[in-house]
Tab-separated table of C-alpha atoms and ligand atoms in Angstrom:
chain	number	residue	atom	x	y	z
A	71	UNK	CA	53.802	62.567	75.343
A	72	UNK	CA	54.401	65.193	78.042
A	73	UNK	CA	53.901	68.720	76.883
A	74	UNK	CA	56.564	71.405	77.313
A	75	UNK	CA	56.204	73.459	80.491
A	76	UNK	CA	56.190	77.252	80.491
A	77	UNK	CA	55.823	80.012	83.065
A	78	UNK	CA	53.597	83.044	82.553
A	79	UNK	CA	55.228	85.379	85.049
A	80	UNK	CA	52.462	88.009	85.218
A	81	UNK	CA	48.646	88.138	85.056
A	82	UNK	CA	47.547	87.815	81.428
A	83	UNK	CA	44.175	87.710	79.631
A	84	UNK	CA	42.324	84.375	80.295
A	85	UNK	CA	41.889	83.747	76.557
A	86	UNK	CA	45.656	83.958	76.069
A	87	UNK	CA	46.244	81.512	78.921
A	88	UNK	CA	43.691	79.188	77.236
A	89	UNK	CA	45.566	79.461	73.951
A	90	UNK	CA	48.837	78.585	75.697
A	91	UNK	CA	47.220	75.638	77.512
A	92	UNK	CA	46.423	74.078	74.124
A	93	UNK	CA	50.176	73.571	73.665
A	94	UNK	CA	51.889	73.685	77.039
A	95	UNK	CA	51.711	72.873	80.726
A	96	UNK	CA	51.192	76.439	81.943
A	97	UNK	CA	52.272	77.717	85.354
A	98	UNK	CA	50.561	81.117	85.626
A	99	UNK	CA	51.670	83.587	88.296
A	100	UNK	CA	48.465	85.610	88.467
A	101	UNK	CA	49.351	87.677	91.559
A	102	UNK	CA	49.391	91.460	91.257
A	103	UNK	CA	52.989	91.704	92.447
A	104	UNK	CA	55.874	90.453	90.351
A	105	UNK	CA	57.950	87.473	91.484
A	106	UNK	CA	61.158	88.445	93.314
A	107	UNK	CA	64.267	87.104	91.477
A	108	UNK	CA	64.725	84.022	93.684
A	109	UNK	CA	61.055	83.051	93.301
A	110	UNK	CA	61.193	83.647	89.566
A	111	UNK	CA	64.146	81.256	89.355
A	112	UNK	CA	62.296	78.689	91.509
A	113	UNK	CA	59.137	78.911	89.350
A	114	UNK	CA	61.219	78.594	86.160
A	115	UNK	CA	62.667	75.212	87.145
A	116	UNK	CA	61.755	72.673	84.458
A	117	UNK	CA	60.282	75.374	82.173
A	118	UNK	CA	61.460	75.738	78.575
A	119	UNK	CA	59.662	79.028	77.969
A	120	UNK	CA	58.541	82.117	79.845
A	121	UNK	CA	56.163	84.971	79.117
A	122	UNK	CA	57.431	88.067	80.917
A	123	UNK	CA	56.864	91.796	81.118
A	124	UNK	CA	59.513	94.486	81.259
A	125	UNK	CA	59.888	94.007	84.999
A	126	UNK	CA	61.335	90.476	85.042
A	127	UNK	CA	65.120	90.725	84.759
A	128	UNK	CA	66.585	87.935	82.614
A	129	UNK	CA	70.307	87.950	83.410
A	130	UNK	CA	73.251	85.539	83.527
A	131	UNK	CA	72.528	84.439	87.109
A	132	UNK	CA	68.929	83.533	86.245
A	133	UNK	CA	69.934	81.816	83.007
A	134	UNK	CA	72.622	79.748	84.763
A	135	UNK	CA	70.057	78.679	87.365
A	136	UNK	CA	67.542	77.698	84.627
A	137	UNK	CA	69.619	75.803	82.033
A	138	UNK	CA	66.564	74.243	80.362
A	139	UNK	CA	65.102	77.650	79.390
A	140	UNK	CA	64.963	78.156	75.581
A	141	UNK	CA	62.818	81.230	75.018
A	142	UNK	CA	61.673	84.300	76.946
A	143	UNK	CA	58.799	86.168	75.298
A	144	UNK	CA	58.499	89.732	76.578
A	145	UNK	CA	55.055	91.328	76.491
A	146	UNK	CA	56.690	94.678	75.684
A	147	UNK	CA	58.496	96.244	72.760
A	148	UNK	CA	61.336	97.366	75.037
A	149	UNK	CA	63.617	94.592	76.245
A	150	UNK	CA	66.144	96.294	78.479
A	151	UNK	CA	65.174	93.701	81.111
A	152	UNK	CA	67.028	91.151	78.926
A	153	UNK	CA	70.788	90.702	79.142
A	154	UNK	CA	70.895	89.934	75.428
A	155	UNK	CA	74.567	88.841	75.206
A	156	UNK	CA	74.049	86.479	78.166
A	157	UNK	CA	70.935	85.034	76.521
A	158	UNK	CA	72.598	84.630	73.126
A	159	UNK	CA	75.680	82.989	74.669
A	160	UNK	CA	73.362	80.355	76.172
A	161	UNK	CA	71.230	80.049	73.008
A	162	UNK	CA	68.158	81.436	74.771
A	163	UNK	CA	65.926	83.326	72.358
A	164	UNK	CA	64.268	86.568	73.410
A	165	UNK	CA	61.220	88.036	71.687
A	166	UNK	CA	59.384	91.364	72.037
A	167	UNK	CA	56.092	92.868	70.781
A	168	UNK	CA	56.882	95.555	68.176
A	169	UNK	CA	54.340	97.248	65.887
A	170	UNK	CA	51.167	96.178	67.708
A	171	UNK	CA	51.539	99.006	70.248
A	172	UNK	CA	53.008	101.772	68.079
A	173	UNK	CA	49.923	103.916	67.420
A	174	UNK	CA	48.415	103.369	70.887
A	175	UNK	CA	51.652	104.423	72.555
A	176	UNK	CA	51.964	107.451	70.269
A	177	UNK	CA	48.380	108.397	71.216
A	178	UNK	CA	49.372	108.286	74.857
A	179	UNK	CA	52.495	110.360	74.243
A	180	UNK	CA	50.199	113.023	72.901
A	181	UNK	CA	47.706	112.588	75.752
A	182	UNK	CA	50.488	113.163	78.268
A	183	UNK	CA	51.832	116.113	76.300
A	184	UNK	CA	48.388	117.730	76.211
A	185	UNK	CA	47.670	117.015	79.881
A	186	UNK	CA	51.041	118.448	80.873
A	187	UNK	CA	50.949	121.540	78.675
A	188	UNK	CA	47.344	122.343	79.615
A	189	UNK	CA	47.755	121.437	83.319
A	190	UNK	CA	44.859	118.982	83.247
A	191	UNK	CA	45.597	116.936	86.365
A	192	UNK	CA	46.781	119.920	88.406
A	193	UNK	CA	43.505	121.727	87.697
A	194	UNK	CA	41.441	118.612	88.432
A	195	UNK	CA	43.085	118.272	91.861
A	196	UNK	CA	42.223	121.935	92.504
A	197	UNK	CA	38.585	121.361	91.541
A	198	UNK	CA	38.256	118.162	93.597
A	199	UNK	CA	39.746	119.943	96.602
A	200	UNK	CA	36.853	122.432	96.478
A	201	UNK	CA	39.150	125.359	95.721
A	202	UNK	CA	37.236	126.645	92.664
A	203	UNK	CA	35.600	129.633	94.260
A	204	UNK	CA	36.798	132.388	91.955
A	205	UNK	CA	38.177	133.072	88.474
A	206	UNK	CA	41.456	134.661	87.469
A	207	UNK	CA	42.689	135.466	83.967
A	208	UNK	CA	45.769	133.245	84.470
A	209	UNK	CA	44.035	130.382	86.290
A	210	UNK	CA	45.750	127.205	85.060
A	211	UNK	CA	46.977	129.049	81.990
A	212	UNK	CA	49.331	126.604	80.290
A	213	UNK	CA	51.530	126.330	77.240
A	214	UNK	CA	50.244	126.430	73.657
A	215	UNK	CA	50.349	123.103	71.822
A	216	UNK	CA	49.126	123.827	68.276
A	217	UNK	CA	51.700	125.663	66.217
A	218	UNK	CA	54.460	125.164	68.795
A	219	UNK	CA	57.752	123.300	68.316
A	220	UNK	CA	57.633	119.602	69.114
A	221	UNK	CA	61.006	117.992	69.852
A	222	UNK	CA	61.380	114.216	69.749
A	223	UNK	CA	64.408	112.367	71.132
A	224	UNK	CA	64.479	108.861	69.642
A	225	UNK	CA	62.814	108.467	66.267
A	226	UNK	CA	61.746	104.856	65.948
A	227	UNK	CA	58.210	103.776	65.098
A	228	UNK	CA	56.618	105.420	68.142
A	229	UNK	CA	58.568	108.657	67.695
A	230	UNK	CA	57.415	108.825	64.075
A	231	UNK	CA	53.814	108.289	65.188
A	232	UNK	CA	54.094	111.213	67.595
A	233	UNK	CA	55.706	113.351	64.886
A	234	UNK	CA	52.827	112.634	62.473
A	235	UNK	CA	50.278	113.592	65.116
A	236	UNK	CA	52.122	116.819	65.870
A	237	UNK	CA	52.790	117.877	62.291
A	238	UNK	CA	49.539	116.826	60.644
A	239	UNK	CA	47.090	117.111	63.551
A	240	UNK	CA	48.352	120.136	65.474
A	241	UNK	CA	50.317	122.096	62.879
A	242	UNK	CA	53.470	121.795	64.988
A	243	UNK	CA	56.980	122.362	63.771
A	244	UNK	CA	58.614	118.982	64.441
A	245	UNK	CA	62.329	118.518	65.092
A	246	UNK	CA	64.031	115.304	66.178
A	247	UNK	CA	67.330	113.809	67.187
A	248	UNK	CA	68.194	110.137	66.854
A	249	UNK	CA	71.278	107.902	66.646
A	250	UNK	CA	70.675	107.667	62.912
A	251	UNK	CA	68.885	110.066	60.643
A	252	UNK	CA	65.673	108.933	58.905
A	253	UNK	CA	65.510	108.677	55.122
A	254	UNK	CA	64.236	111.835	53.360
A	255	UNK	CA	61.008	109.922	52.547
A	256	UNK	CA	60.362	109.032	56.186
A	257	UNK	CA	61.231	112.565	57.326
A	258	UNK	CA	58.762	114.002	54.803
A	259	UNK	CA	56.096	111.457	55.795
A	260	UNK	CA	56.166	112.513	59.424
A	261	UNK	CA	56.959	116.169	58.775
A	262	UNK	CA	60.109	116.142	60.919
A	263	UNK	CA	63.497	117.856	60.590
A	264	UNK	CA	66.722	116.331	61.965
A	265	UNK	CA	68.722	118.497	64.410
A	266	UNK	CA	71.591	117.858	66.817
A	267	UNK	CA	70.790	117.258	70.478
A	268	UNK	CA	71.789	120.789	71.547
A	269	UNK	CA	69.388	122.369	69.031
A	270	UNK	CA	66.639	119.944	70.031
A	271	UNK	CA	66.986	120.927	73.685
A	272	UNK	CA	67.158	124.631	72.924
A	273	UNK	CA	64.297	124.814	70.412
A	274	UNK	CA	61.630	122.404	71.687
A	275	UNK	CA	58.541	123.823	73.373
A	276	UNK	CA	57.559	120.242	74.147
A	277	UNK	CA	60.260	117.572	74.294
A	278	UNK	CA	59.080	113.946	74.081
A	279	UNK	CA	61.473	111.096	74.930
A	280	UNK	CA	60.933	107.883	72.978
A	281	UNK	CA	64.381	106.297	72.896
A	282	UNK	CA	65.275	102.820	74.163
A	283	UNK	CA	67.051	102.509	77.504
A	284	UNK	CA	70.677	101.381	77.456
A	285	UNK	CA	73.908	102.310	79.231
A	286	UNK	CA	74.383	105.052	76.644
A	287	UNK	CA	70.922	106.587	77.185
A	288	UNK	CA	71.160	106.486	81.001
A	289	UNK	CA	70.441	110.029	82.250
A	290	UNK	CA	70.366	111.355	78.677
A	291	UNK	CA	68.320	114.130	80.295
A	292	UNK	CA	69.920	115.388	83.507
A	293	UNK	CA	70.509	118.768	85.106
A	294	UNK	CA	72.868	119.929	82.316
A	295	UNK	CA	70.373	119.071	79.545
A	296	UNK	CA	67.423	120.578	81.413
A	297	UNK	CA	69.460	123.777	81.784
A	298	UNK	CA	69.586	124.012	77.968
A	299	UNK	CA	65.783	123.844	77.631
A	300	UNK	CA	63.448	126.835	77.468
A	301	UNK	CA	62.051	127.844	80.885
A	302	UNK	CA	58.588	127.544	79.299
A	303	UNK	CA	59.208	124.021	77.933
A	304	UNK	CA	57.557	120.760	78.928
A	305	UNK	CA	59.338	117.400	79.103
A	306	UNK	CA	57.472	114.133	78.419
A	307	UNK	CA	58.978	110.696	79.156
A	308	UNK	CA	57.124	107.665	77.791
A	309	UNK	CA	60.325	105.719	77.085
A	310	UNK	CA	61.985	104.210	80.169
A	311	UNK	CA	62.878	105.213	83.660
A	312	UNK	CA	66.577	106.018	83.934
A	313	UNK	CA	66.664	108.047	80.724
A	314	UNK	CA	65.761	111.070	82.864
A	315	UNK	CA	67.601	111.853	86.097
A	316	UNK	CA	64.407	112.017	88.179
A	317	UNK	CA	66.060	113.738	91.167
A	318	UNK	CA	67.471	116.492	88.938
A	319	UNK	CA	64.107	116.850	87.198
A	320	UNK	CA	62.277	117.281	90.500
A	321	UNK	CA	64.653	120.116	91.451
A	322	UNK	CA	64.216	121.757	88.031
A	323	UNK	CA	60.420	121.546	88.278
A	324	UNK	CA	60.380	122.987	91.787
A	325	UNK	CA	62.640	125.851	90.711
A	326	UNK	CA	60.583	126.325	87.507
A	327	UNK	CA	63.635	125.928	85.284
A	328	UNK	CA	61.196	124.232	82.920
A	329	UNK	CA	57.434	124.700	83.067
A	330	UNK	CA	56.218	121.146	83.554
A	331	UNK	CA	56.802	117.443	82.942
A	332	UNK	CA	54.669	114.432	82.094
A	333	UNK	CA	56.093	111.095	83.201
A	334	UNK	CA	54.804	107.594	82.482
A	335	UNK	CA	58.069	105.850	83.457
A	336	UNK	CA	60.390	106.249	86.439
A	337	UNK	CA	63.803	105.263	87.737
A	338	UNK	CA	63.198	102.286	90.027
A	339	UNK	CA	59.474	102.038	89.209
A	340	UNK	CA	57.017	101.158	90.670
A	341	UNK	CA	58.737	103.328	93.289
A	342	UNK	CA	58.568	107.031	92.337
A	343	UNK	CA	61.121	109.604	93.516
A	344	UNK	CA	59.425	111.224	96.540
A	345	UNK	CA	60.228	114.764	95.353
A	346	UNK	CA	58.247	114.162	92.145
A	347	UNK	CA	55.188	113.366	94.249
A	348	UNK	CA	55.242	116.787	95.901
A	349	UNK	CA	55.799	119.141	92.950
A	350	UNK	CA	52.554	120.368	91.366
A	351	UNK	CA	53.796	120.883	87.803
A	352	UNK	CA	54.184	117.226	86.854
A	353	UNK	CA	51.649	114.749	85.489
A	354	UNK	CA	52.387	111.214	86.721
A	355	UNK	CA	50.987	107.991	85.255
A	356	UNK	CA	51.911	104.374	86.133
A	357	UNK	CA	53.536	103.125	82.877
A	358	UNK	CA	50.285	102.896	80.920
A	359	UNK	CA	51.273	104.179	77.473
A	360	UNK	CA	50.358	100.879	75.766
A	361	UNK	CA	47.338	100.258	77.978
A	362	UNK	CA	44.264	99.964	75.839
A	363	UNK	CA	42.337	96.720	76.016
A	364	UNK	CA	42.882	95.987	72.318
A	365	UNK	CA	46.598	96.732	72.385
A	366	UNK	CA	47.383	94.855	75.590
A	367	UNK	CA	45.512	91.870	74.113
A	368	UNK	CA	47.495	92.131	70.865
A	369	UNK	CA	50.746	92.288	72.867
A	370	UNK	CA	49.816	89.240	74.968
A	371	UNK	CA	48.769	87.305	71.840
A	372	UNK	CA	52.007	88.151	70.042
A	373	UNK	CA	54.080	87.064	73.062
A	374	UNK	CA	52.066	83.821	73.236
A	375	UNK	CA	52.361	83.261	69.477
A	376	UNK	CA	56.132	83.621	69.781
A	377	UNK	CA	56.198	80.876	72.418
A	378	UNK	CA	53.964	78.564	70.395
A	379	UNK	CA	55.744	79.184	67.123
A	380	UNK	CA	59.230	78.720	68.533
A	381	UNK	CA	58.578	75.784	70.811
A	382	UNK	CA	56.446	73.859	68.286
A	383	UNK	CA	58.017	74.869	64.940
A	384	UNK	CA	61.433	76.289	65.870
A	385	UNK	CA	60.665	79.772	64.490
A	386	UNK	CA	59.831	82.874	66.496
A	387	UNK	CA	57.835	85.742	64.965
A	388	UNK	CA	59.636	88.732	66.493
A	389	UNK	CA	63.013	87.634	67.895
A	390	UNK	CA	65.355	90.256	69.333
A	391	UNK	CA	68.467	88.046	69.180
A	392	UNK	CA	68.139	85.710	66.194
A	393	UNK	CA	71.933	85.349	66.443
A	394	UNK	CA	71.248	83.096	69.462
A	395	UNK	CA	70.170	80.404	66.993
A	396	UNK	CA	73.105	80.693	64.575
A	397	UNK	CA	74.726	77.260	64.052
B	483	LIG	C1	54.676	97.551	78.607
B	483	LIG	C2	56.381	99.030	77.483
B	483	LIG	O1	53.367	97.643	78.981
B	483	LIG	O2	56.249	97.801	75.487
B	483	LIG	C3	56.962	98.392	76.277
B	483	LIG	O3	58.201	98.465	76.109
B	483	LIG	O4	57.023	99.765	78.149
B	483	LIG	C4	54.955	98.802	77.839
B	483	LIG	O5	54.204	98.732	76.666
B	483	LIG	C5	55.462	97.297	79.846
B	483	LIG	O6	56.841	97.251	79.613
B	483	LIG	C6	55.035	95.975	80.458
B	483	LIG	O7	55.629	94.904	79.767
């Protein structure tokens, strides 16, 4: 009996490829660069499943060109690279990797907050450039973290993890805004108080973005929102590029309308807005919030388990559009 064929569209741990080879004919694109759309379509011919990352766009054109595709397993919790209605209409299941990356990503949100507030990378560049010849009382003096007000926009699992770290670890006053308010129990558990978006912008000393990307969150933080923030505030984006208007942010950073920003995600990544590369008061990282060895392995395993479970037993573990399978 011929085994089902799948495409792994990005380099993945060898042990996960081995696991997949126990069940499938595996075509593994192990190159460092992603497949351009036309090549992705070509490689998907004859494949019933695909393991993707957030950078492979699964849209109607791709689905129409790959009618045999039944499941796309994203190695990411975010799935804004999926056109979910188009997938559901064609009965293609999508899966993501929730939970396994929550605490690791919250850790990184805090790492970026700390690095940004305390000017860690800016001061390291100064040291490496051999400029440390004297001392001044305000040399790389940054913003206080402990005891300050932490604002969180988007209060899912990762947002709650960041809130717990802020409230319980750093004695911060935590405020949040979200489409829906948490239950009183969850609010108490993570020490956070619900506020409207205007109050969040006005009160936060450190504003962390952890909301999913969609048409309604596009440029949720632009020039008008930045203008409502404190001039001493920092802005941290570990959510998705496009939630922040990067061009407007670069202007605001240059003009010191806010103190600093920490960005792990960018509009049009891996390309970064050139103006962000020239302002000193921004910490830039290449979308690594979930990148610990253990967590990336757990994400890859969960994506692989979704493929195995669905294609061999008809049941996925973490589907994002179970409605695709409704009779
Ligand atoms: C991924 C992420 O590493 O899970 C997500 O949504 O943004 C990251 O953890 C990235 O999308 C690659 O798939």
